[in-house]
XYZ file of C-alpha atoms in Angstrom:
785
model
C -3.494 63.524 74.911
C -4.157 65.988 72.098
C -1.240 64.635 70.097
C -2.598 61.068 70.375
C -6.043 62.237 69.215
C -4.547 64.054 66.213
C -2.501 60.964 65.392
C -5.618 58.767 65.448
C -7.472 61.238 63.177
C -4.588 61.241 60.688
C -4.612 57.429 60.640
C -8.337 57.423 59.930
C -7.893 59.874 57.066
C -4.883 58.107 55.574
C -4.334 55.114 53.340
C -1.223 53.037 52.764
C -0.666 50.742 49.784
C 0.640 50.310 46.264
C -0.736 51.236 42.868
C 1.132 49.159 40.321
C 4.789 49.803 41.050
C 4.131 53.210 42.625
C 3.881 53.427 46.386
C 1.134 55.567 47.874
C 2.330 56.868 51.231
C -0.841 58.539 52.452
C -3.976 60.042 51.040
C -6.228 62.410 52.909
C -9.896 61.727 52.328
C -11.709 64.652 50.733
C -15.370 65.504 50.477
C -17.193 63.733 47.681
C -19.456 66.667 46.880
C -18.326 69.921 45.317
C -19.665 73.294 46.400
C -19.296 74.544 42.814
C -16.870 76.681 40.896
C -18.794 79.831 41.845
C -17.640 79.394 45.444
C -14.066 78.786 44.354
C -14.177 75.002 44.669
C -12.315 72.926 42.047
C -14.531 69.944 41.070
C -11.477 67.922 40.020
C -10.320 67.865 43.651
C -13.178 65.523 44.589
C -13.062 61.742 43.972
C -16.612 61.379 42.628
C -16.266 64.234 40.162
C -12.851 62.971 39.096
C -14.196 59.461 38.475
C -17.054 60.780 36.339
C -14.659 63.007 34.389
C -12.329 60.103 33.716
C -15.164 57.825 32.571
C -16.504 60.503 30.219
C -13.016 61.126 28.842
C -12.352 57.406 28.360
C -15.715 56.882 26.691
C -15.266 59.872 24.361
C -11.694 59.108 23.325
C -12.512 55.425 22.894
C -15.496 56.148 20.643
C -13.588 58.682 18.565
C -10.702 56.250 18.259
C -13.035 53.468 17.146
C -14.618 55.705 14.516
C -11.180 56.654 13.197
C -9.998 53.036 13.165
C -13.231 51.620 11.748
C -12.081 52.099 8.112
C -9.214 49.761 9.038
C -11.840 47.232 10.261
C -10.492 47.215 13.822
C -12.502 45.719 16.671
C -13.534 47.889 19.632
C -11.169 46.113 22.035
C -8.139 47.347 20.103
C -9.535 50.876 19.825
C -10.040 51.052 23.594
C -6.465 50.035 24.397
C -5.135 52.469 21.804
C -7.227 55.179 23.494
C -5.446 54.407 26.787
C -2.041 54.494 25.100
C -2.885 57.868 23.541
C -4.138 59.272 26.849
C -1.094 57.857 28.628
C 2.445 57.730 27.310
C 1.908 59.125 23.807
C -0.042 62.324 24.547
C -0.962 63.301 28.089
C 2.028 61.430 29.503
C 4.301 63.927 27.752
C 2.344 66.780 29.355
C 3.003 65.919 32.977
C 0.798 68.651 34.418
C -2.205 67.730 32.261
C -1.759 64.028 32.945
C -1.631 64.530 36.707
C -4.645 66.822 36.528
C -6.876 64.239 34.821
C -5.282 61.042 36.119
C -3.675 61.760 39.499
C -2.110 58.813 41.277
C -4.797 58.608 43.959
C -7.708 58.682 41.510
C -6.246 55.830 39.463
C -6.902 53.525 42.407
C -10.593 54.482 42.405
C -10.819 54.054 38.641
C -8.988 50.732 38.797
C -11.289 49.474 41.564
C -14.341 50.472 39.527
C -13.011 48.649 36.470
C -11.940 45.505 38.317
C -15.286 45.214 40.066
C -16.980 45.415 36.696
C -14.579 42.826 35.288
C -15.795 40.309 37.877
C -19.365 40.671 36.633
C -18.269 40.716 32.994
C -16.187 37.544 33.229
C -18.997 35.812 35.106
C -21.298 36.702 32.209
C -18.780 35.310 29.710
C -18.464 32.081 31.682
C -22.183 31.523 32.014
C -22.571 31.838 28.233
C -20.223 28.881 27.633
C -21.346 25.265 27.780
C -18.738 23.564 29.972
C -19.550 20.235 28.313
C -17.769 21.540 25.213
C -14.502 21.384 27.151
C -14.954 17.612 27.346
C -15.480 17.172 23.602
C -12.641 16.242 21.298
C -12.737 16.640 17.537
C -9.957 15.058 15.523
C -9.020 18.070 13.399
C -9.429 20.644 16.166
C -7.492 18.441 18.589
C -4.554 18.076 16.194
C -4.464 21.734 15.163
C -4.862 22.990 18.727
C -2.198 20.719 20.225
C 0.371 21.345 17.497
C -0.231 25.103 17.641
C 0.031 25.169 21.430
C 3.168 23.050 21.657
C 4.936 24.813 18.788
C 4.260 28.188 20.395
C 5.662 27.077 23.760
C 8.633 25.244 22.256
C 9.704 28.025 19.906
C 9.172 30.687 22.567
C 11.130 28.640 25.101
C 13.951 28.012 22.609
C 14.337 31.720 21.867
C 14.138 32.464 25.599
C 16.973 30.016 26.341
C 19.116 31.398 23.509
C 18.569 34.997 24.604
C 19.211 34.194 28.279
C 22.362 32.137 27.742
C 24.160 33.874 24.899
C 23.201 37.507 25.461
C 23.614 37.293 29.260
C 20.467 39.348 29.734
C 18.473 39.258 32.966
C 14.938 38.302 31.915
C 13.380 37.526 35.266
C 9.688 36.693 35.024
C 9.682 36.332 31.234
C 9.497 32.514 31.395
C 5.881 32.746 32.593
C 5.038 35.001 29.668
C 5.988 32.201 27.257
C 3.198 30.026 28.674
C 0.589 32.778 28.815
C 1.466 34.027 25.312
C 0.668 30.613 23.886
C -2.912 30.880 25.175
C -5.725 31.197 22.663
C -8.695 31.752 24.946
C -12.080 30.459 23.858
C -13.986 33.612 24.999
C -11.452 35.782 23.179
C -11.954 33.901 19.914
C -15.764 33.882 20.121
C -15.806 37.616 20.870
C -13.384 38.328 18.008
C -15.347 36.181 15.529
C -18.629 37.739 16.601
C -17.357 41.262 15.996
C -15.915 40.187 12.634
C -19.310 38.624 11.720
C -17.778 35.209 10.987
C -18.798 33.462 14.212
C -20.836 30.732 12.489
C -18.707 30.470 9.363
C -16.781 27.298 8.531
C -13.448 28.720 9.704
C -15.180 30.386 12.656
C -16.465 27.038 13.936
C -13.042 25.468 13.414
C -11.391 28.319 15.348
C -13.865 27.876 18.215
C -13.129 24.146 18.492
C -9.373 24.721 18.216
C -9.402 27.433 20.888
C -11.147 25.027 23.268
C -8.175 22.663 22.910
C -5.713 25.525 23.509
C -7.677 26.652 26.560
C -7.587 23.178 28.080
C -3.865 22.793 27.443
C -2.993 26.150 28.987
C -4.991 25.701 32.194
C -3.745 22.140 32.684
C -0.202 23.377 32.168
C -0.737 26.280 34.557
C -2.464 24.444 37.399
C -0.555 21.182 37.390
C 2.742 21.408 35.534
C 3.778 24.895 36.677
C 2.934 24.222 40.334
C 4.772 20.888 40.316
C 7.821 22.471 38.677
C 7.833 25.199 41.320
C 7.614 22.550 44.029
C 10.636 20.729 42.613
C 12.634 23.929 42.159
C 11.860 25.295 45.625
C 11.966 21.868 47.281
C 8.821 22.900 49.056
C 5.302 21.558 49.227
C 3.738 25.034 49.269
C 2.909 25.064 45.504
C 1.368 21.592 45.878
C -0.647 22.799 48.873
C -1.838 25.775 46.778
C -2.861 23.396 43.987
C -4.756 21.106 46.365
C -6.412 24.112 48.014
C -7.478 25.424 44.598
C -9.039 22.073 43.708
C -10.905 21.976 47.019
C -12.072 25.547 46.475
C -13.487 24.743 43.021
C -15.104 21.586 44.416
C -16.903 23.712 46.994
C -18.126 26.064 44.280
C -19.383 23.177 42.167
C -21.263 21.303 44.879
C -22.532 24.206 47.017
C -22.871 27.516 45.149
C -23.659 26.040 41.724
C -26.833 24.199 42.899
C -27.920 27.340 44.754
C -27.709 29.551 41.634
C -29.466 26.918 39.521
C -32.226 26.618 42.122
C -32.716 30.406 42.115
C -32.881 30.597 38.299
C -35.370 27.704 38.161
C -37.593 29.363 40.774
C -38.393 32.061 38.245
C -41.636 31.398 36.281
C -40.848 29.664 32.992
C -41.030 31.895 29.938
C -41.104 35.126 31.985
C -38.307 37.651 32.652
C -36.275 37.043 35.794
C -37.660 38.965 38.728
C -35.619 41.671 40.397
C -35.287 39.685 43.619
C -33.800 36.616 41.944
C -31.451 38.744 39.868
C -30.176 40.598 42.948
C -29.745 37.287 44.777
C -27.453 36.054 41.990
C -25.460 39.302 42.115
C -25.123 38.908 45.889
C -23.730 35.387 45.396
C -21.331 36.794 42.811
C -20.076 39.426 45.284
C -19.591 36.733 47.914
C -17.707 34.725 45.293
C -15.343 37.638 44.638
C -14.737 38.060 48.379
C -14.031 34.350 48.861
C -11.632 34.412 45.901
C -9.623 37.194 47.530
C -9.564 35.264 50.816
C -8.384 32.142 48.978
C -5.685 34.131 47.202
C -7.183 33.650 43.764
C -7.862 36.329 41.103
C -11.502 37.320 41.496
C -12.203 37.648 37.765
C -10.720 34.183 37.059
C -12.894 32.570 39.739
C -15.948 34.457 38.456
C -15.271 33.159 34.937
C -14.848 29.539 36.040
C -17.894 29.700 38.287
C -19.969 31.002 35.389
C -18.512 28.225 33.250
C -19.826 25.436 35.490
C -23.338 26.932 35.437
C -25.828 25.918 32.705
C -25.305 28.115 29.670
C -27.953 29.901 27.658
C -31.362 31.139 28.821
C -32.614 32.031 31.293
C -29.490 32.948 33.281
C -27.121 33.731 30.404
C -29.629 35.823 28.472
C -30.672 37.770 31.588
C -27.070 38.666 32.403
C -26.357 39.579 28.803
C -29.433 41.793 28.672
C -29.050 43.571 32.007
C -25.283 43.793 32.352
C -23.776 43.766 28.890
C -24.768 47.309 27.902
C -23.140 48.952 30.917
C -20.216 46.524 30.860
C -19.410 46.936 27.171
C -19.997 50.690 27.202
C -18.315 51.777 30.433
C -16.571 49.034 32.402
C -14.632 47.236 29.668
C -13.441 50.468 27.974
C -12.313 51.738 31.375
C -10.324 48.572 32.071
C -8.726 48.555 28.613
C -7.884 52.246 28.837
C -6.317 51.836 32.278
C -4.128 49.085 30.820
C -3.019 51.480 28.099
C -2.406 54.213 30.663
C -0.080 51.895 32.604
C 2.263 51.456 29.651
C 5.324 53.515 28.810
C 7.066 54.493 25.602
C 9.299 51.404 25.167
C 12.996 52.284 24.872
C 15.070 50.779 22.068
C 17.382 48.749 24.304
C 18.812 45.247 24.088
C 16.452 44.094 26.850
C 13.392 45.365 24.971
C 14.571 43.734 21.733
C 15.151 40.407 23.494
C 11.727 40.430 25.167
C 9.993 41.316 21.912
C 11.888 38.523 20.116
C 10.568 36.021 22.671
C 6.989 37.293 22.270
C 7.121 37.201 18.483
C 8.714 33.735 18.558
C 5.710 32.394 20.454
C 3.326 33.959 17.933
C 5.329 32.629 14.976
C 5.201 29.183 16.594
C 1.438 29.504 17.035
C 0.993 30.595 13.413
C 3.208 27.866 11.965
C 1.840 25.203 14.289
C -1.683 26.035 13.131
C -1.189 26.387 9.392
C 0.802 23.155 8.886
C -1.828 20.744 10.302
C -4.582 22.832 8.666
C -3.028 22.218 5.255
C -2.577 18.570 6.199
C -6.342 18.295 6.710
C -6.804 19.834 3.242
C -8.216 23.135 4.442
C -7.957 25.771 1.718
C -4.647 27.686 1.792
C -6.165 31.125 2.388
C -8.609 29.672 4.907
C -5.647 28.103 6.722
C -3.922 31.483 6.873
C -7.116 33.063 8.231
C -7.434 30.323 10.866
C -3.778 30.728 11.888
C -4.168 34.497 12.245
C -7.328 34.057 14.308
C -5.480 31.732 16.685
C -2.794 34.408 17.150
C -5.320 37.062 18.207
C -5.501 38.220 21.812
C -8.360 39.666 23.810
C -9.675 40.728 27.177
C -8.682 37.545 29.022
C -5.103 37.912 27.822
C -5.097 41.561 28.866
C -6.426 40.662 32.311
C -3.746 37.981 32.775
C -0.988 40.404 31.736
C -2.330 43.009 34.159
C -2.450 40.393 36.917
C 1.214 39.481 36.332
C 2.111 43.175 36.359
C 0.265 43.949 39.597
C 1.773 40.896 41.314
C 5.213 42.171 40.195
C 5.906 38.956 38.295
C 6.853 41.141 35.335
C 8.152 44.681 35.153
C 6.888 47.783 33.422
C 8.851 47.167 30.215
C 7.659 43.564 29.618
C 4.095 44.635 30.406
C 4.316 47.481 27.904
C 5.715 45.212 25.202
C 2.969 42.656 25.871
C 0.301 45.327 25.384
C 1.934 46.761 22.262
C 2.379 43.285 20.760
C -1.239 42.439 21.572
C -2.462 45.559 19.783
C -0.136 45.193 16.814
C -0.693 41.494 16.131
C -4.463 41.520 16.689
C -4.880 44.719 14.679
C -2.819 43.339 11.797
C -4.675 40.013 11.874
C -8.035 41.805 11.799
C -7.176 43.687 8.605
C -5.764 40.616 6.832
C -8.671 38.345 7.835
C -11.182 40.907 6.627
C -9.675 40.939 3.147
C -8.678 37.290 2.635
C -11.601 35.423 4.203
C -15.122 35.541 2.842
C -17.459 32.754 4.019
C -19.613 33.196 0.926
C -16.873 32.178 -1.512
C -17.913 28.547 -1.125
C -21.371 29.553 -2.356
C -19.867 31.479 -5.262
C -18.228 28.333 -6.590
C -21.367 26.265 -6.131
C -23.567 25.480 -9.131
C -26.643 27.650 -8.784
C -30.010 26.002 -8.248
C -33.314 27.401 -9.448
C -36.972 26.446 -9.620
C -36.586 25.737 -13.332
C -33.936 23.139 -12.444
C -36.496 21.267 -10.344
C -38.175 20.176 -13.594
C -35.044 18.147 -14.382
C -34.643 16.773 -10.843
C -36.781 14.064 -9.323
C -38.092 16.286 -6.520
C -38.668 19.932 -5.699
C -36.485 21.000 -2.748
C -37.489 23.977 -0.627
C -35.676 25.463 2.355
C -38.122 27.257 4.660
C -36.783 29.689 7.268
C -38.796 30.196 10.463
C -38.150 32.861 13.095
C -41.191 32.358 15.320
C -44.536 30.595 15.470
C -46.257 33.356 13.469
C -44.264 32.263 10.405
C -45.361 28.629 10.545
C -48.873 28.493 9.065
C -48.228 30.963 6.218
C -45.290 28.779 5.169
C -47.359 25.605 5.465
C -50.067 27.178 3.296
C -47.504 28.088 0.653
C -46.017 24.583 0.703
C -49.436 22.945 0.553
C -50.298 25.047 -2.500
C -47.079 23.884 -4.196
C -48.760 20.742 -5.561
C -47.391 17.984 -3.334
C -48.154 14.574 -4.872
C -46.457 11.249 -5.586
C -45.616 12.390 -9.111
C -44.224 15.723 -7.892
C -42.692 14.961 -4.457
C -41.627 17.841 -2.263
C -38.545 17.867 -0.044
C -38.941 20.464 2.699
C -36.090 21.563 4.939
C -37.176 23.610 7.948
C -34.557 25.916 9.461
C -35.596 27.423 12.793
C -33.577 30.629 13.278
C -32.890 31.919 16.782
C -30.774 34.863 17.814
C -27.666 33.954 19.782
C -28.454 35.169 23.309
C -26.984 33.907 26.551
C -24.462 31.749 24.678
C -20.994 32.286 23.300
C -20.975 29.484 20.722
C -23.301 29.292 17.691
C -25.296 26.130 17.021
C -26.293 24.548 13.715
C -27.683 21.047 13.930
C -30.703 18.854 13.314
C -33.576 19.153 15.744
C -33.219 15.604 17.059
C -29.706 16.538 18.213
C -30.750 19.799 19.834
C -33.402 18.023 21.875
C -30.775 16.072 23.808
C -28.419 18.860 24.764
C -30.379 22.133 24.745
C -33.730 21.780 26.532
C -34.550 25.503 26.296
C -34.259 25.443 22.501
C -36.280 22.225 22.449
C -39.178 24.000 24.145
C -39.111 26.911 21.687
C -38.993 24.579 18.658
C -41.497 21.964 19.797
C -44.638 23.749 18.514
C -42.973 24.488 15.192
C -41.918 20.863 14.763
C -45.394 19.601 15.652
C -47.046 21.819 13.038
C -44.740 20.677 10.245
C -45.033 17.044 11.349
C -48.781 17.369 10.930
C -48.207 18.819 7.459
C -46.047 15.821 6.549
C -48.613 13.351 7.888
C -51.315 15.023 5.811
C -49.179 14.525 2.675
C -47.963 10.963 3.168
C -45.484 9.636 0.612
C -45.310 13.001 -1.154
C -43.411 15.146 1.381
C -39.987 14.501 2.872
C -39.296 16.660 5.928
C -36.082 17.523 7.782
C -35.834 20.076 10.580
C -32.725 22.073 11.504
C -32.057 24.742 14.081
C -29.607 27.624 13.873
C -28.635 29.754 16.863
C -26.434 32.576 15.603
C -26.077 36.368 15.645
C -28.310 38.156 13.161
C -25.222 39.716 11.570
C -23.974 36.318 10.349
C -27.148 34.234 10.381
C -27.233 34.247 6.578
C -24.147 31.993 6.526
C -26.117 29.163 8.137
C -29.001 29.668 5.714
C -26.692 29.609 2.702
C -24.793 26.599 4.020
C -27.957 24.555 4.584
C -29.334 25.525 1.172
C -26.077 24.408 -0.455
C -25.831 21.208 1.608
C -29.430 20.194 0.874
C -29.217 21.317 -2.794
C -32.397 23.340 -2.368
C -33.991 24.999 -5.401
C -35.386 27.942 -3.436
C -35.137 29.502 0.015
C -38.347 31.014 1.401
C -37.774 33.841 3.896
C -40.424 35.597 6.042
C -40.841 39.348 5.577
C -39.699 41.566 8.448
C -43.164 43.129 8.825
C -46.437 41.485 9.813
C -50.075 42.539 9.522
C -52.762 42.006 12.127
C -56.408 41.199 11.435
C -57.390 44.893 11.627
C -54.728 45.900 9.110
C -52.180 47.318 11.553
C -48.567 46.713 10.521
C -45.639 46.258 12.828
C -41.951 45.466 12.383
C -41.381 42.110 14.061
C -37.601 42.534 14.011
C -35.619 45.004 11.935
C -32.647 42.610 11.866
C -34.708 40.128 9.828
C -34.634 42.567 6.925
C -30.825 42.616 7.026
C -30.751 38.808 7.036
C -33.092 38.732 4.024
C -30.886 41.183 2.140
C -27.747 39.152 2.749
C -29.441 35.893 1.789
C -30.724 37.423 -1.452
C -27.208 38.565 -2.254
C -25.323 35.372 -1.355
C -27.636 32.344 -1.452
C -26.620 29.607 -3.931
C -30.186 29.170 -5.168
C -33.341 31.152 -5.811
C -34.787 33.175 -2.934
C -38.357 34.064 -2.122
C -39.569 36.610 0.449
C -43.095 35.893 1.700
C -45.177 38.898 2.745
C -48.016 37.297 4.677
C -51.377 39.037 5.023
C -53.559 35.976 5.553
C -54.661 37.278 8.965
C -56.172 40.376 7.342
C -58.568 38.268 5.265
C -59.262 36.028 8.230
C -58.693 32.843 6.215
C -55.861 30.544 5.288
C -54.922 29.663 1.737
C -55.376 25.966 1.098
C -53.798 24.344 4.138
C -55.964 21.270 4.637
C -59.220 22.583 3.214
C -60.626 22.154 -0.259
C -61.358 25.811 -0.808
C -60.230 27.459 -4.020
C -57.040 29.501 -3.883
C -56.635 32.349 -6.364
C -53.029 33.130 -7.275
C -51.791 35.848 -9.627
C -48.414 36.377 -11.287
C -47.246 39.818 -12.393
C -44.983 39.203 -15.413
C -42.954 42.068 -16.877
C -40.002 40.105 -18.224
C -36.594 39.225 -16.815
C -34.862 36.284 -15.178
C -36.650 36.780 -11.849
C -40.071 37.009 -13.501
C -39.334 33.768 -15.334
C -38.472 32.160 -12.000
C -41.705 33.494 -10.479
C -43.609 32.124 -13.449
C -41.968 28.707 -13.031
C -43.017 28.624 -9.363
C -46.550 29.698 -10.247
C -46.878 27.021 -12.941
C -45.722 24.442 -10.421
C -48.479 25.569 -8.060
C -51.048 25.594 -10.884
C -50.901 21.789 -10.973
C -52.680 21.746 -7.608
C -56.382 20.933 -8.101
C -57.483 23.706 -5.734
C -55.269 26.428 -7.196
C -56.362 28.742 -10.010
C -53.564 30.782 -11.557
C -53.871 34.055 -13.446
C -50.871 35.518 -15.287
C -50.907 39.291 -15.829
C -48.556 39.994 -18.722
C -47.823 43.712 -18.439
C -45.983 45.290 -21.366
C -45.792 48.442 -23.441
C -47.252 48.956 -26.922
C -44.844 47.584 -29.527
C -43.987 49.401 -32.710
C -44.339 47.653 -36.071
C -40.605 47.053 -36.413
C -40.523 45.546 -32.893
C -43.230 43.049 -33.750
C -41.038 41.515 -36.411
C -38.150 41.037 -33.937
C -37.783 37.893 -31.850
C -38.699 38.585 -28.229
C -37.883 35.646 -25.909
C -40.532 36.731 -23.410
C -43.263 36.804 -26.074
C -42.229 33.353 -27.206
C -42.257 32.118 -23.579
C -45.737 33.456 -22.896
C -47.054 32.135 -26.204
C -45.590 28.707 -25.467
C -47.227 28.553 -22.041
C -50.487 30.068 -23.255
C -51.048 27.381 -25.841
C -49.681 24.475 -23.791
C -52.426 21.821 -23.740
C -51.336 20.597 -20.298
C -52.215 24.003 -18.803
C -55.569 24.431 -20.467
C -58.190 25.323 -17.865
C -55.541 25.768 -15.139
C -53.933 29.062 -16.159
C -55.635 32.264 -17.314
C -53.690 34.940 -19.218
C -54.399 38.647 -19.219
C -52.342 40.872 -21.471
C -52.193 44.462 -20.219
C -50.757 47.369 -22.230
C -49.354 50.286 -20.188
C -47.189 53.320 -20.873
C -45.295 53.694 -17.583
C -45.221 52.752 -13.908
C -48.512 54.548 -13.271
C -50.259 52.157 -15.617
C -48.601 49.188 -13.917
C -49.770 50.478 -10.549
C -53.335 50.792 -11.863
C -53.318 47.178 -13.090
C -52.055 45.942 -9.730
C -54.750 47.939 -7.921
C -57.417 46.012 -9.849
C -56.199 42.763 -8.271
C -57.327 43.885 -4.820
C -59.984 41.586 -3.361
C -59.692 38.943 -6.101
C -56.549 37.012 -5.136
C -55.064 35.316 -2.087
C -51.461 35.441 -3.270
C -49.551 37.498 -5.848
C -46.142 36.332 -7.104
C -43.674 38.705 -8.731
C -39.983 38.755 -9.595
C -37.648 41.078 -7.804
C -35.881 42.467 -10.889
C -37.226 43.146 -14.364
C -35.853 44.189 -17.717
C -33.466 47.132 -17.549
C -34.716 50.566 -18.552
C -38.213 49.143 -18.859
C -41.042 51.622 -19.375
C -43.455 49.557 -17.263
C -41.498 50.396 -14.106
C -40.831 54.018 -15.045
C -41.440 56.147 -11.948
C -41.552 53.190 -9.570
C -37.803 52.932 -9.059
C -37.532 56.471 -7.650
C -39.873 55.571 -4.766
C -38.380 52.157 -4.015
C -38.119 52.128 -0.194
C -37.444 48.376 -0.078
C -34.900 47.734 -2.857
C -34.530 44.102 -1.813
C -38.089 43.574 -3.124
C -37.647 45.428 -6.423
C -39.925 48.202 -7.734
C -43.102 46.103 -8.129
C -42.460 44.079 -4.987
C -41.986 47.336 -3.076
C -45.375 48.509 -4.386
C -47.087 45.231 -3.432
C -45.645 45.461 0.090
C -47.470 48.734 0.764
C -51.210 48.623 1.454
C -52.833 45.567 -0.117
C -54.793 42.796 1.579
C -53.391 39.822 -0.338
C -50.152 38.022 0.437
C -47.105 38.541 -1.780
C -44.188 36.320 -2.753
C -41.181 38.134 -4.249
C -38.900 35.728 -6.124
C -35.293 36.206 -7.186
C -33.283 33.877 -9.383
C -29.844 33.940 -7.831
C -27.146 35.846 -9.631
C -23.841 36.747 -8.013
C -21.767 39.894 -7.924
C -24.459 42.541 -7.940
C -25.485 45.025 -5.312
C -28.948 45.916 -4.084
C -30.920 47.997 -6.468
C -34.279 48.078 -8.109
C -32.922 47.266 -11.560
C -30.528 44.490 -12.431
């Protein structure tokens, strides 16, 4: 009786199973809590302590590795796998005692379970950020490039596989499936890669996204239908067909039962408010049930989670809530753990004929993908270097590829050597592609070759074209006031292009389109843009036959949002881009930073835009009145002129506004005392001011005040006298080099993107400020140009 009781206790404290290719015979359950080292207890002998130690180690090594690889412009995904390879076969794997101490066989199951559970949530988040309707769209170029690249990868990989198998007489069991999976260019992988490279919404980035959609469709169709039918014919069995039919029925159940339930829960949340804790937990509960049902159905849980998220509506509120609440923990702990475990599972590949043959097959598929992408790209007249960048992007691998390789390895479809070579090839090819793409592809080169536009050019054109950027509703009326003061009339028509900028949240794919198109497909964005559109429509109706209005919307990451701004400004041939300042003032004078990322966007636009750029610092709320919107009140505008290309551009904008009947312009010409010999020399700025001063068309519209100063202190004093007398002050960003009027101001320039005087005007005044820059390429940020 005692022996039977002891046997039952041993069974309760034991576990039988496999970890990878290693068999775990039994594991005695230990206490989760440690009594402490002072009582002689080793904390590493307890599962909870071991798990925390491993996570800390993975996080630390991964971060250090990313910092070391950052000069090589590597993405975090590659750094995390390399961290696992270093912790595994390259470093700790050689020290068997240290490796077993930190990563014992039993603890790897706990760590793997933790990572795989997190992967279910992570892949669900990726899926819910993708609009499944995009999988039904077909673009001619993307379709051709994607199909040719996919087929060439499979055909070349298969050809090399047949040659190696037949002539070298090498047993390559399970490698045939790798040929299909290696040809995959997953859409989530490409969007994640492009986002980290800050080229998500670039021209090649959008082409890569569309092309990857085609590759994704081809791979899954091939996997679900072709592969299962081939297996059925080879095995002369209907089991693969039954599995295929069961999979279709399973997905049908998800689509018609669980999908409406999740949508109903997300819609129950009050509109415009954060999702409540109860609704969020209900969605997580459904996700856990989904993972359980996937295991029962014999399907990979993370794949089912991804596809279930895919059939849900993308974007806010569900996508943004998951990204906000899950992404930090997932990207910081779960994903690094999964990537590191994959690296730990590899070995140091031996230099054998089998390894060489497998690597030849893998590289053949990648060469086929590269060649099959670049040839049709050149056929569609894509620039040569852009075609190379696109081809390299399509060869990159990511987390989905890693998960599929790990799945094949755990199911024993491939051995340890093929798995290791897959991981090493993934790291090598993606790492190499990242470096090359960084150096050969610059989205702004199209703007560099574009003929620059300026406000002075608008005098030659039939109309004045302005691109206005809007982040939120607070930016609307200050921009309308500025446009209304720009003298809109039949003789001087104004073309206004409104670009509503939204941060990419809850979506994987960037959007750049006209507002009438966004209204049909993206109802959430329609709601956020409706008030902005209504305000500008009213502005257009007030200025009939003198204002042409077009509205666009851009949904992109802040890191690459400037590409959309520059593209629209080039496409619309705008003379100036008006950007809101990143700070705003309340009616009581308090200042707050609306979004620090807006400043970065402004800096990049000022550096790369193909036309003039203006940054509007709005303080109209402090005075409690608008400028000239639809009233007939007088608007006082001042221009601070010190000389330079930007000051000339500011002067041109001010003179354009001076034609408005309700605008009174005052030009403050600030200069130093000239010596006698300097008076006899031709000064282009003196001639410009004299020409404008005595222009009969400006008589009574423009006042001139000549101010003599010795240094920046004198300039500051002159600007202080403007307080309380003007609604708007316009100034150029840069001035003449080594100019005495700015002496002392450059050393205290906290906002170099505004220049020394613009930085001063952005401090503690009550009037609004417009800082203007005439675009000039190939210079860095500084107070002096």
